[in-house]
Coordinates of C-alpha atoms and ligand atoms in Angstrom, one line a residue:
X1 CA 0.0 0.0 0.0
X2 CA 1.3 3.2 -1.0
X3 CA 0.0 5.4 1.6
X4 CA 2.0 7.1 4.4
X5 CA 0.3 7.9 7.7
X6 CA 3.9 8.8 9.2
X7 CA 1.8 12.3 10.0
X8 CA -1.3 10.8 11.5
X9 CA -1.3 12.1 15.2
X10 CA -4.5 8.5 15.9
X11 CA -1.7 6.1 14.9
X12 CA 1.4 7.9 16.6
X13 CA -1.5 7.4 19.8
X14 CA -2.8 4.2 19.9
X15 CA 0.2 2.9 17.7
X16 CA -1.5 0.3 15.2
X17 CA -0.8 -0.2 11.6
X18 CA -4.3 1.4 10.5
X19 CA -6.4 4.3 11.5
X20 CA -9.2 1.8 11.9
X21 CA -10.6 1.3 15.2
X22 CA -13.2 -1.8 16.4
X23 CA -16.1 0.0 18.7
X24 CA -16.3 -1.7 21.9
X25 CA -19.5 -3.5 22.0
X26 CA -20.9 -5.2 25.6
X27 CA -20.2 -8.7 25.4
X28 CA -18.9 -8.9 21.8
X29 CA -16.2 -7.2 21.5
X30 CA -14.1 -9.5 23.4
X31 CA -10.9 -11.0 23.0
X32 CA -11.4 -13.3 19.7
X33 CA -13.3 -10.0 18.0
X34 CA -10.4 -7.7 19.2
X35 CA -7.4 -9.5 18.6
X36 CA -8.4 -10.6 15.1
X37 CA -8.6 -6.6 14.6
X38 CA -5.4 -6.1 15.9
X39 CA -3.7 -8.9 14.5
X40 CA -5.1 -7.2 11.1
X41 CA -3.7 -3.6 11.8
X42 CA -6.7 -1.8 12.8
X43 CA -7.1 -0.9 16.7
X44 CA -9.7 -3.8 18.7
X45 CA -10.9 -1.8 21.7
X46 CA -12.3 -4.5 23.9
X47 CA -15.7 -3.7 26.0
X48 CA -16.3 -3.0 29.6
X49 CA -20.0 -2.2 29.4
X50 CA -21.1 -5.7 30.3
X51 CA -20.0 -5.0 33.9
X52 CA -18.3 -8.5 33.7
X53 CA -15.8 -7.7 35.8
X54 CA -14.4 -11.4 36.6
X55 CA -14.8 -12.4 32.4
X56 CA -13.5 -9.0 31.5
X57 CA -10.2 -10.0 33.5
X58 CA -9.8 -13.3 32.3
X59 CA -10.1 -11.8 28.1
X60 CA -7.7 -8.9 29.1
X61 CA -5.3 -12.0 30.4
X62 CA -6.1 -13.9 27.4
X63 CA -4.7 -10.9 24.9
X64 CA -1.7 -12.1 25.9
X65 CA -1.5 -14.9 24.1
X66 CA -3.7 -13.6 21.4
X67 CA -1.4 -10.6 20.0
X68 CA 1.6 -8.7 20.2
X69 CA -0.3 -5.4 18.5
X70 CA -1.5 -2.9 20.5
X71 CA -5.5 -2.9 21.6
X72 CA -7.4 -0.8 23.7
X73 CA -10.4 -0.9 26.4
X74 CA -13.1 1.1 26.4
X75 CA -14.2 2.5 30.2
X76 CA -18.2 3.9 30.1
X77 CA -17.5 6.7 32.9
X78 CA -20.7 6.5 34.7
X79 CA -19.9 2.5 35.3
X80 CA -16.0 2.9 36.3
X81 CA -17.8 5.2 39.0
X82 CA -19.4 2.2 40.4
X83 CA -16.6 -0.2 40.3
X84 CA -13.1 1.9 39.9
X85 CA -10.7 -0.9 41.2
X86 CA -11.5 -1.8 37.0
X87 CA -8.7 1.0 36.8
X88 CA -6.2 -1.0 38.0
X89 CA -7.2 -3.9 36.3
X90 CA -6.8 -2.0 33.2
X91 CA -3.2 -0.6 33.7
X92 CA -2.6 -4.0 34.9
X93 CA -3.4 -5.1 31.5
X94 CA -0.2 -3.1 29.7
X95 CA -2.5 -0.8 26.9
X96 CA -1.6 1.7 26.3
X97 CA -4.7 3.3 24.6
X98 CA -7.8 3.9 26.1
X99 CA -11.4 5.2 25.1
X100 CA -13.9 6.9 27.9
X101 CA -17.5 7.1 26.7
X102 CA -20.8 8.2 28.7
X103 CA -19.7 10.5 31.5
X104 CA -17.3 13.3 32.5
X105 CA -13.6 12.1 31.5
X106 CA -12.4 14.6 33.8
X107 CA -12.9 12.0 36.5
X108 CA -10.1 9.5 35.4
X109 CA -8.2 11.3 32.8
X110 CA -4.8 12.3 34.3
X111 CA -4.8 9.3 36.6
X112 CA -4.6 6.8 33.1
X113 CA -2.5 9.5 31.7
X114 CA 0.3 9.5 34.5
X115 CA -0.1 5.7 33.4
X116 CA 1.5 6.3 30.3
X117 CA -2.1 5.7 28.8
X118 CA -3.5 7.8 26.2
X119 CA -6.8 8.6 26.7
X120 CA -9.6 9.3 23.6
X121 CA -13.3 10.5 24.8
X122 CA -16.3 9.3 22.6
X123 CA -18.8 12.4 22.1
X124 CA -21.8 12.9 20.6
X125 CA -22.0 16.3 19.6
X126 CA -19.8 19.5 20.3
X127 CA -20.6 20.7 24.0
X128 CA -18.9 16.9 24.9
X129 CA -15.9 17.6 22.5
X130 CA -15.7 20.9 24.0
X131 CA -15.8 19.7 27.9
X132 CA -13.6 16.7 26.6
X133 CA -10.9 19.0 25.6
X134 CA -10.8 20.8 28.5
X135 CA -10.2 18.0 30.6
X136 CA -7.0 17.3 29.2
X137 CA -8.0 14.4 26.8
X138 CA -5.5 13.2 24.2
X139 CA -8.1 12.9 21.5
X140 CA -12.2 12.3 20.4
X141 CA -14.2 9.5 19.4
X142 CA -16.8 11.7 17.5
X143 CA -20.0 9.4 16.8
X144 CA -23.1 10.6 14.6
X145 CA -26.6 9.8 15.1
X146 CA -26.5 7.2 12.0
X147 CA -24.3 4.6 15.0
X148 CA -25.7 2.0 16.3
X149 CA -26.9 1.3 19.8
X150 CA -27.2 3.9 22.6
X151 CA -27.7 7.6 21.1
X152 CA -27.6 10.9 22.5
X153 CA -31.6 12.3 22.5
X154 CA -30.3 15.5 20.4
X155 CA -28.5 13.2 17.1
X156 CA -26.8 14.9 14.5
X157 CA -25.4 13.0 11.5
X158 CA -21.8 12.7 11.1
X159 CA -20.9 14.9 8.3
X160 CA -22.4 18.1 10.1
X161 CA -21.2 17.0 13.8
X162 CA -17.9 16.3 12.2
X163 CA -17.7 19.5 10.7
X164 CA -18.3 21.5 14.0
X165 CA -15.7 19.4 16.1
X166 CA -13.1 19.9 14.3
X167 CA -13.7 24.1 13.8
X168 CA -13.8 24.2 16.9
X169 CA -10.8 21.6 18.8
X170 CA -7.6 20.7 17.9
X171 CA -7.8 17.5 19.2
X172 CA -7.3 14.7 16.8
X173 CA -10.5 13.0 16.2
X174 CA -11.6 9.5 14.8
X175 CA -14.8 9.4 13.8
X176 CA -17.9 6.9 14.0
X177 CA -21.6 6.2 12.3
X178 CA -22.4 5.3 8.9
X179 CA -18.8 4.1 7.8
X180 CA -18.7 0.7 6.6
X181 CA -15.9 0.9 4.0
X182 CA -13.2 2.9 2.6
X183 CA -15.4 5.3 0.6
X184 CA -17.1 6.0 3.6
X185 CA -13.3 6.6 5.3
X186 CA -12.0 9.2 3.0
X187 CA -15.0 10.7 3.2
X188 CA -14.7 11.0 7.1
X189 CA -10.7 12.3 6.3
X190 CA -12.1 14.9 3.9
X191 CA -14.0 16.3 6.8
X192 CA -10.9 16.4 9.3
X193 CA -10.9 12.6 10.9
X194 CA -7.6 11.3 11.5
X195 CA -9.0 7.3 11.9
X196 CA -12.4 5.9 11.7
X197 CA -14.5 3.4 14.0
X198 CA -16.9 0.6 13.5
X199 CA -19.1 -1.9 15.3
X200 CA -21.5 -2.6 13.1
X201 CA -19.4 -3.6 10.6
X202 CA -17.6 -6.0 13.0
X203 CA -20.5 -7.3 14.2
X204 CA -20.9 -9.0 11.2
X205 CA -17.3 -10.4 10.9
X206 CA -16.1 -14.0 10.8
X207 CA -14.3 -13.2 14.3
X208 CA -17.7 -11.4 15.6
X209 CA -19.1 -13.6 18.7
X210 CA -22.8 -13.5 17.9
X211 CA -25.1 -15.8 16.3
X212 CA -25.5 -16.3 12.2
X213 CA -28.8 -14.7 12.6
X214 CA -27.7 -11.5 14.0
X215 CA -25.0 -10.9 11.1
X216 CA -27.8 -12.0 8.8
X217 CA -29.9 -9.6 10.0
X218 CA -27.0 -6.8 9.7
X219 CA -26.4 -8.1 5.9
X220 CA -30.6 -8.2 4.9
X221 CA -30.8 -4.6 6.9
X222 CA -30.2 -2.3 3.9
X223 CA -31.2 1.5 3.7
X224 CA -34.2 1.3 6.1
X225 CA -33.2 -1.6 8.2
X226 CA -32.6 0.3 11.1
X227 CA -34.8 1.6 13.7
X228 CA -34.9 4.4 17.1
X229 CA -36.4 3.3 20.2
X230 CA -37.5 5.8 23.1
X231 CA -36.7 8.9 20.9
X232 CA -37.5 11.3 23.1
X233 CA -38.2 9.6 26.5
X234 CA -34.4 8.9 27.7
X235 CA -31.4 7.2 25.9
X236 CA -32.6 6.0 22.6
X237 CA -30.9 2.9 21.1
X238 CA -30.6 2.5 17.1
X239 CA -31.4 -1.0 16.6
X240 CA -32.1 -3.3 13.4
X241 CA -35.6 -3.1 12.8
X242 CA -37.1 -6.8 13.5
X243 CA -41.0 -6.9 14.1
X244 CA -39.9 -6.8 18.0
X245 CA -38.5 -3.2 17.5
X246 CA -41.9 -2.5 15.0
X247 CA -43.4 -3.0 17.7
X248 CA -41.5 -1.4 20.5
X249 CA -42.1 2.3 18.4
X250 CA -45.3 2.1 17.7
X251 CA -46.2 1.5 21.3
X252 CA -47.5 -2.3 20.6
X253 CA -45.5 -3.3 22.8
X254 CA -43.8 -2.2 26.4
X255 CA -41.2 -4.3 25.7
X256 CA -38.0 -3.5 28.1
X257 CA -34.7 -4.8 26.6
X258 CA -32.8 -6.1 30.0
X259 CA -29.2 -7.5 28.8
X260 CA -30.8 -10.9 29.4
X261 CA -33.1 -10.6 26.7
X262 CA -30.5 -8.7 24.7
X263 CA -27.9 -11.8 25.1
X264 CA -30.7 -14.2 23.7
X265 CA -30.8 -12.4 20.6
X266 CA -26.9 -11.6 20.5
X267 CA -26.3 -15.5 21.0
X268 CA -29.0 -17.7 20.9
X269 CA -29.9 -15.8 17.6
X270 CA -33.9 -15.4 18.8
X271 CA -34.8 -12.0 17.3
X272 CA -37.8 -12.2 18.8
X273 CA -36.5 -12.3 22.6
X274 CA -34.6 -9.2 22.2
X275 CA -33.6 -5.9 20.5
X276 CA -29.9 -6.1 18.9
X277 CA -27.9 -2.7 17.9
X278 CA -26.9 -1.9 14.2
X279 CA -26.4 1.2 12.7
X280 CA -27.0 3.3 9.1
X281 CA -23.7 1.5 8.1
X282 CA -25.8 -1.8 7.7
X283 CA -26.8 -0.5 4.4
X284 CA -23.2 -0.5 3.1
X285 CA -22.3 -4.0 4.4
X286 CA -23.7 -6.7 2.4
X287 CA -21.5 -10.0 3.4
X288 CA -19.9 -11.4 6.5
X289 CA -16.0 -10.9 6.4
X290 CA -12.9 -11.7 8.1
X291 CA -11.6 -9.0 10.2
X292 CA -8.6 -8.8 8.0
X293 CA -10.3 -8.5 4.7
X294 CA -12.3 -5.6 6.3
X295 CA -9.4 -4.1 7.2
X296 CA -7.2 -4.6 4.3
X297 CA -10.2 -4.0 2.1
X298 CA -10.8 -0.8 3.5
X299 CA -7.6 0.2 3.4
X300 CA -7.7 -0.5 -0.5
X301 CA -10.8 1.3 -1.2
X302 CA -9.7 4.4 1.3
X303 CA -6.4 4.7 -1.2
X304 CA -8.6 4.6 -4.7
X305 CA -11.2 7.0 -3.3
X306 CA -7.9 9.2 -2.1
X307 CA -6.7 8.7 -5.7
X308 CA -10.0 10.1 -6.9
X309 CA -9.7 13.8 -4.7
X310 CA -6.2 14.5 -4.8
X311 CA -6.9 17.7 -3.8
X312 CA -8.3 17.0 -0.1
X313 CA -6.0 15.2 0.7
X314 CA -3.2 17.7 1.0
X315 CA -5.8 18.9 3.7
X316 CA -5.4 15.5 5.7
X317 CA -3.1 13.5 8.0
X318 CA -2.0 11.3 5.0
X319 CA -0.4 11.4 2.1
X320 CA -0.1 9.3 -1.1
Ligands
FMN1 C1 -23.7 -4.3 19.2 C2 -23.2 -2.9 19.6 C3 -22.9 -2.7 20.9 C4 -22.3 -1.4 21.3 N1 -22.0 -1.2 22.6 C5 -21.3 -0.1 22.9 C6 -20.8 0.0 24.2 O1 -20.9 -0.9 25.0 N2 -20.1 1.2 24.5 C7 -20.0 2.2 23.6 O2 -19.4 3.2 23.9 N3 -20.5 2.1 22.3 C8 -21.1 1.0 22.0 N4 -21.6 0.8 20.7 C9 -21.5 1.9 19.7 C10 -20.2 2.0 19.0 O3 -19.2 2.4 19.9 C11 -20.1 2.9 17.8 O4 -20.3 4.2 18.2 C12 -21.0 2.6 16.7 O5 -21.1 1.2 16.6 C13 -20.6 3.3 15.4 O6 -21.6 3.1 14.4 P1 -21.6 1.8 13.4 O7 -22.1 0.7 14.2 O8 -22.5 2.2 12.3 O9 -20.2 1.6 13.0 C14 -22.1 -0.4 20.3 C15 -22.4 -0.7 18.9 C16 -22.9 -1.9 18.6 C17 -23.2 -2.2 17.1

């Protein structure tokens, strides 16, 4: 590949081979998910959202023997508040790259800094990036309203949110929603991202935990498969949109997704039993892959479609 990201301040952070980061995804983006991203060259941030505390050690031990490249965890502020001995746990665990998401990062910032940790806050729109900046964080997960799962009440899409972050901070920012490919990554570089992130995409990988049915379901979504539940009444969730989800917005039903029901639908493939995240990107991603042929396909595409605007790119981290 003929590109040269020797400028790009994500990969001089988080020190992988691509600017392509794995979301962290409650139960499935664990070690087999993550380390076939990292083994690949993209950045596998494993989850923390479960609240697995005793599993979550044993995949951060398996690593280990899973990979010598660099991964990440995410920490969701508001649940290191209830358990923060996860901190050491996480030091413990030798990355050096972590992402904070839902909550202040203030809280916990310098102490993963003084570390050696770098620390990247997920936002979803510009008063977050803002705060996050002030706090002293090293860079931004910026996330438009087309991700999946939970989604700030007030979404913007990327392109405009994107936009807007990067006028106003000078953090380096990797953004998320609606990428699938690397059309859709040069596209985010042309708008000021330095690396991109994905979970739907890596939901439906080989490597991806969850049952046939659930990448299925991902791979039949298309343009409209996608729904938002409790818009307006509290944190919505983007979900695919099965008949349980139909039924959820139109008020059918008073369905509550607990992570019980959500894990029968995640593993036991019942579609039915619970509601399972996926976002706009579904309507880009139309087979099951290998990590590393999403990776290294991406990275392909992002160079032709870098090819084809040769004059953004003297505007961007990299250059061909
Ligand atoms: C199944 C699933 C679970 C997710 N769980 C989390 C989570 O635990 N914490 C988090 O910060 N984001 C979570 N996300 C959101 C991702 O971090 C990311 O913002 C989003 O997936 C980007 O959009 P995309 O799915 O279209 O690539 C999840 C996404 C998916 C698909």
């Amino acid at each position: 590949v003929a590109l040269d990201f020797s400028a790009n301040r994500v990969l001089r952070d988080c020190g992988a081979h691509y600017p392509i980061f794995q979301s962290p995804m409650g139960w499935i983006a664990r070690s087999r998910l993550v380390s076939a991203v990292a083994n690949a060259g993209g950045l596998g941030i494993m989850e923390t959202s479960s609240g697995d505390i005793p599993g979550l050690c044993a995949e951060f031990a398996a690593m280990r023997e899973l990979t010598q490249a660099p991964w990440a965890i995410n920490l969701p502020v508001m649940f290191v508040k209830r358990y923060e001995a996860i901190l050491d746990e996480v030091i413990a665990s030798g990355v050096r790259f972590v992402t904070t998401s839902a909550g202040d990062p203030g809280l916990y910032v310098r102490r993963l800094q003084e570390a050696g940790i770098k620390v990247y806050h997920a936002v979803p729109h510009l008063d977050g990036a803002r705060k996050a900046e002030d706090a002293g964080v090293d860079g931004l997960v910026v996330e438009g309203g087309e991700s999946a799962s939970i989604r700030n009440p007030k979404e913007v899409g990327l392109m405009a949110l994107l936009r807007a972050v990067r006028k106003a901070c000078a953090l380096p920012i990797v953004a998320a929603g609606g990428i699938a490919d690397g059309w859709g990554m040069a596209a985010a570089f042309a708008l000021g991202a330095e690396g991109v992130q994905m979970g739907t995409r890596f939901v439906a990988s080989a490597e991806s935990p969850v049952h046939a049915n659930y990448k299925q379901g991902i791979v039949d979504a298309g343009l409209y498969g996608t729904t938002i539940i409790n818009r307006g009444i509290g944190p919505c969730l983007r979900v695919l949109k099965t008949s349980l989800a139909e039924a959820v917005v139109s008020g059918k039903s008073d369905f509550v997704n607990t992570m019980d029901a959500a894990k029968m639908a995640y593993f036991e493939g019942d579609l039915g039993a619970g509601l399972v995240p996926a976002g706009e990107s579904s309507a880009v991603i139309d087979t099951v892959l290998p990590a590393r042929m999403i990776v290294e396909g991406m990275i392909d595409e992002f160079e032709q479609a870098l090819r084809g605007m040769p004059r953004v790119i003297a505007d961007t981290s990299v250059q061909i």
